[in-house]
Amino acid sequence: MSSFRTIHTIRRKITGAVNEDGCYDAGNYINLPVYASVQPVNLQEYTDYEPQGGRTADLVKVYASVELYPMREGIEADVLEWRGRLWRCIRCETWQSNVINHYKAIFREIDSDEGQAEEIST
């Protein structure tokens, strides 16, 4: 653990399962404490992840000690609450060089105008 990382809470959805009665039980959310450093993206990173140019979503990069999950088939993206705003993971890269092993994730601010903030805030 490096001194520049602090504890942040990641909200992660646990996968549902079929119970003994044959009914599907939806997974629950858990709060996962993670040592991480949250930083703004630079102009090149912004261009890489928002190539449309006209988009105004804020992006941050997160250097973490554990893998963070972007949206993929069957998996909901991890959500970070940072500075009173909600952020959804859109990419995570593994950096395992055996010097300072870490994960670099990109998070996009969740647009509350789309109603997405309410669905994960419970």
PDB file of C-alpha atoms in Angstrom:
ATOM      1  CA  MET A   1       0.000   0.000   0.000  1.00  0.00           C
ATOM      2  CA  SER A   2       1.403   3.368  -1.005  1.00  0.00           C
ATOM      3  CA  SER A   3       0.899   6.477   1.080  1.00  0.00           C
ATOM      4  CA  PHE A   4      -0.777   8.373  -1.799  1.00  0.00           C
ATOM      5  CA  ARG A   5      -3.704   5.932  -1.799  1.00  0.00           C
ATOM      6  CA  THR A   6      -6.627   6.406   0.559  1.00  0.00           C
ATOM      7  CA  ILE A   7      -9.666   4.259   1.233  1.00  0.00           C
ATOM      8  CA  HIS A   8     -12.562   4.782  -1.180  1.00  0.00           C
ATOM      9  CA  THR A   9     -15.840   2.890  -1.322  1.00  0.00           C
ATOM     10  CA  ILE A  10     -16.688   0.975  -4.483  1.00  0.00           C
ATOM     11  CA  ARG A  11     -20.275  -0.196  -4.908  1.00  0.00           C
ATOM     12  CA  ARG A  12     -20.270  -3.611  -6.614  1.00  0.00           C
ATOM     13  CA  LYS A  13     -23.203  -5.773  -7.702  1.00  0.00           C
ATOM     14  CA  ILE A  14     -22.862  -9.420  -6.732  1.00  0.00           C
ATOM     15  CA  THR A  15     -24.147 -11.818  -9.382  1.00  0.00           C
ATOM     16  CA  GLY A  16     -27.534 -13.401  -8.730  1.00  0.00           C
ATOM     17  CA  ALA A  17     -28.155 -17.137  -8.621  1.00  0.00           C
ATOM     18  CA  VAL A  18     -30.906 -19.703  -8.928  1.00  0.00           C
ATOM     19  CA  ASN A  19     -32.071 -20.865  -5.483  1.00  0.00           C
ATOM     20  CA  GLU A  20     -33.095 -24.377  -4.416  1.00  0.00           C
ATOM     21  CA  ASP A  21     -36.703 -23.702  -5.527  1.00  0.00           C
ATOM     22  CA  GLY A  22     -35.533 -22.949  -9.060  1.00  0.00           C
ATOM     23  CA  CYS A  23     -36.247 -19.217  -8.748  1.00  0.00           C
ATOM     24  CA  TYR A  24     -33.724 -16.571  -9.670  1.00  0.00           C
ATOM     25  CA  ASP A  25     -32.564 -14.362  -6.783  1.00  0.00           C
ATOM     26  CA  ALA A  26     -31.118 -11.094  -8.057  1.00  0.00           C
ATOM     27  CA  GLY A  27     -27.723 -10.216  -6.664  1.00  0.00           C
ATOM     28  CA  ASN A  28     -27.261  -7.522  -4.047  1.00  0.00           C
ATOM     29  CA  TYR A  29     -24.902  -4.577  -3.916  1.00  0.00           C
ATOM     30  CA  ILE A  30     -21.955  -4.570  -1.552  1.00  0.00           C
ATOM     31  CA  ASN A  31     -19.723  -1.709  -0.482  1.00  0.00           C
ATOM     32  CA  LEU A  32     -16.114  -2.642  -1.071  1.00  0.00           C
ATOM     33  CA  PRO A  33     -13.393  -0.556   0.643  1.00  0.00           C
ATOM     34  CA  VAL A  34     -10.489  -0.083  -1.773  1.00  0.00           C
ATOM     35  CA  TYR A  35      -7.128   1.670  -1.417  1.00  0.00           C
ATOM     36  CA  ALA A  36      -6.980   4.004  -4.409  1.00  0.00           C
ATOM     37  CA  SER A  37      -5.797   7.319  -5.769  1.00  0.00           C
ATOM     38  CA  VAL A  38      -8.383   9.314  -7.745  1.00  0.00           C
ATOM     39  CA  GLN A  39      -7.029  11.873 -10.234  1.00  0.00           C
ATOM     40  CA  PRO A  40      -8.327  13.882 -13.179  1.00  0.00           C
ATOM     41  CA  VAL A  41      -7.531  12.522 -16.617  1.00  0.00           C
ATOM     42  CA  ASN A  42      -5.159  14.488 -18.832  1.00  0.00           C
ATOM     43  CA  LEU A  43      -6.174  15.846 -22.242  1.00  0.00           C
ATOM     44  CA  GLN A  44      -4.813  12.836 -24.164  1.00  0.00           C
ATOM     45  CA  GLU A  45      -6.655  10.361 -21.928  1.00  0.00           C
ATOM     46  CA  TYR A  46      -9.840  12.388 -22.280  1.00  0.00           C
ATOM     47  CA  THR A  47      -9.505  12.247 -26.072  1.00  0.00           C
ATOM     48  CA  ASP A  48      -8.850   8.471 -25.919  1.00  0.00           C
ATOM     49  CA  TYR A  49     -11.976   7.738 -23.867  1.00  0.00           C
ATOM     50  CA  GLU A  50     -14.308  10.438 -25.231  1.00  0.00           C
ATOM     51  CA  PRO A  51     -13.375  10.510 -28.939  1.00  0.00           C
ATOM     52  CA  GLN A  52     -16.634  12.212 -29.989  1.00  0.00           C
ATOM     53  CA  GLY A  53     -15.239  15.538 -28.809  1.00  0.00           C
ATOM     54  CA  GLY A  54     -18.626  17.133 -28.161  1.00  0.00           C
ATOM     55  CA  ARG A  55     -19.350  15.093 -25.066  1.00  0.00           C
ATOM     56  CA  THR A  56     -19.100  16.926 -21.753  1.00  0.00           C
ATOM     57  CA  ALA A  57     -18.931  14.031 -19.284  1.00  0.00           C
ATOM     58  CA  ASP A  58     -16.260  14.286 -16.625  1.00  0.00           C
ATOM     59  CA  LEU A  59     -13.702  11.493 -16.411  1.00  0.00           C
ATOM     60  CA  VAL A  60     -11.319  10.488 -13.631  1.00  0.00           C
ATOM     61  CA  LYS A  61      -8.601   7.860 -13.440  1.00  0.00           C
ATOM     62  CA  VAL A  62      -8.302   5.607 -10.418  1.00  0.00           C
ATOM     63  CA  TYR A  63      -5.132   3.774  -9.439  1.00  0.00           C
ATOM     64  CA  ALA A  64      -6.223   0.916  -7.190  1.00  0.00           C
ATOM     65  CA  SER A  65      -4.877  -2.120  -5.401  1.00  0.00           C
ATOM     66  CA  VAL A  66      -7.659  -4.389  -6.743  1.00  0.00           C
ATOM     67  CA  GLU A  67      -9.283  -4.903 -10.130  1.00  0.00           C
ATOM     68  CA  LEU A  68     -12.293  -2.674 -10.767  1.00  0.00           C
ATOM     69  CA  TYR A  69     -15.057  -3.886 -13.071  1.00  0.00           C
ATOM     70  CA  PRO A  70     -16.339  -2.054 -16.141  1.00  0.00           C
ATOM     71  CA  MET A  71     -19.678  -3.051 -17.685  1.00  0.00           C
ATOM     72  CA  ARG A  72     -19.482  -6.329 -19.594  1.00  0.00           C
ATOM     73  CA  GLU A  73     -21.942  -9.051 -20.420  1.00  0.00           C
ATOM     74  CA  GLY A  74     -23.434 -10.331 -17.186  1.00  0.00           C
ATOM     75  CA  ILE A  75     -21.490  -7.874 -14.989  1.00  0.00           C
ATOM     76  CA  GLU A  76     -22.592  -4.430 -13.829  1.00  0.00           C
ATOM     77  CA  ALA A  77     -19.908  -1.772 -13.709  1.00  0.00           C
ATOM     78  CA  ASP A  78     -18.443  -0.768 -10.344  1.00  0.00           C
ATOM     79  CA  VAL A  79     -19.535   2.623  -9.032  1.00  0.00           C
ATOM     80  CA  LEU A  80     -17.354   5.056  -7.096  1.00  0.00           C
ATOM     81  CA  GLU A  81     -18.677   7.859  -4.914  1.00  0.00           C
ATOM     82  CA  TRP A  82     -16.107  10.652  -4.925  1.00  0.00           C
ATOM     83  CA  ARG A  83     -16.522  14.273  -3.892  1.00  0.00           C
ATOM     84  CA  GLY A  84     -20.288  13.890  -3.626  1.00  0.00           C
ATOM     85  CA  ARG A  85     -20.668  12.599  -7.187  1.00  0.00           C
ATOM     86  CA  LEU A  86     -21.152   9.107  -8.623  1.00  0.00           C
ATOM     87  CA  TRP A  87     -18.780   7.631 -11.199  1.00  0.00           C
ATOM     88  CA  ARG A  88     -19.142   4.407 -13.261  1.00  0.00           C
ATOM     89  CA  CYS A  89     -16.133   2.328 -14.308  1.00  0.00           C
ATOM     90  CA  ILE A  90     -15.730   2.228 -18.101  1.00  0.00           C
ATOM     91  CA  ARG A  91     -12.286   0.586 -18.379  1.00  0.00           C
ATOM     92  CA  CYS A  92      -9.718  -1.156 -16.201  1.00  0.00           C
ATOM     93  CA  GLU A  93      -6.134  -2.015 -17.147  1.00  0.00           C
ATOM     94  CA  THR A  94      -3.793  -4.349 -15.288  1.00  0.00           C
ATOM     95  CA  TRP A  95      -0.305  -3.025 -14.498  1.00  0.00           C
ATOM     96  CA  GLN A  96       1.598  -5.963 -12.960  1.00  0.00           C
ATOM     97  CA  SER A  97       5.305  -5.249 -13.421  1.00  0.00           C
ATOM     98  CA  ASN A  98       6.291  -6.563  -9.960  1.00  0.00           C
ATOM     99  CA  VAL A  99       7.557  -3.075  -9.076  1.00  0.00           C
ATOM    100  CA  ILE A 100       4.314  -1.350  -8.070  1.00  0.00           C
ATOM    101  CA  ASN A 101       1.497  -3.705  -9.057  1.00  0.00           C
ATOM    102  CA  HIS A 102      -1.806  -1.886  -9.539  1.00  0.00           C
ATOM    103  CA  TYR A 103      -4.879  -1.411 -11.706  1.00  0.00           C
ATOM    104  CA  LYS A 104      -5.657   1.768 -13.622  1.00  0.00           C
ATOM    105  CA  ALA A 105      -9.361   2.354 -14.158  1.00  0.00           C
ATOM    106  CA  ILE A 106     -11.230   5.099 -15.960  1.00  0.00           C
ATOM    107  CA  PHE A 107     -14.524   6.269 -14.467  1.00  0.00           C
ATOM    108  CA  ARG A 108     -17.161   8.459 -16.152  1.00  0.00           C
ATOM    109  CA  GLU A 109     -19.487  10.616 -14.086  1.00  0.00           C
ATOM    110  CA  ILE A 110     -23.000   9.201 -13.945  1.00  0.00           C
ATOM    111  CA  ASP A 111     -25.420  11.670 -15.468  1.00  0.00           C
ATOM    112  CA  SER A 112     -28.283  12.119 -13.000  1.00  0.00           C
ATOM    113  CA  ASP A 113     -30.384  13.633 -15.813  1.00  0.00           C
ATOM    114  CA  GLU A 114     -30.596  10.129 -17.292  1.00  0.00           C
ATOM    115  CA  GLY A 115     -31.966   8.752 -14.010  1.00  0.00           C
ATOM    116  CA  GLN A 116     -28.976   6.472 -13.497  1.00  0.00           C
ATOM    117  CA  ALA A 117     -27.908   7.952 -10.163  1.00  0.00           C
ATOM    118  CA  GLU A 118     -31.119   6.909  -8.440  1.00  0.00           C
ATOM    119  CA  GLU A 119     -30.850   3.262  -9.467  1.00  0.00           C
ATOM    120  CA  ILE A 120     -27.544   2.667  -7.669  1.00  0.00           C
ATOM    121  CA  SER A 121     -27.852   5.015  -4.715  1.00  0.00           C
ATOM    122  CA  THR A 122     -29.969   2.709  -2.517  1.00  0.00           C
TER     123      THR A 122
END
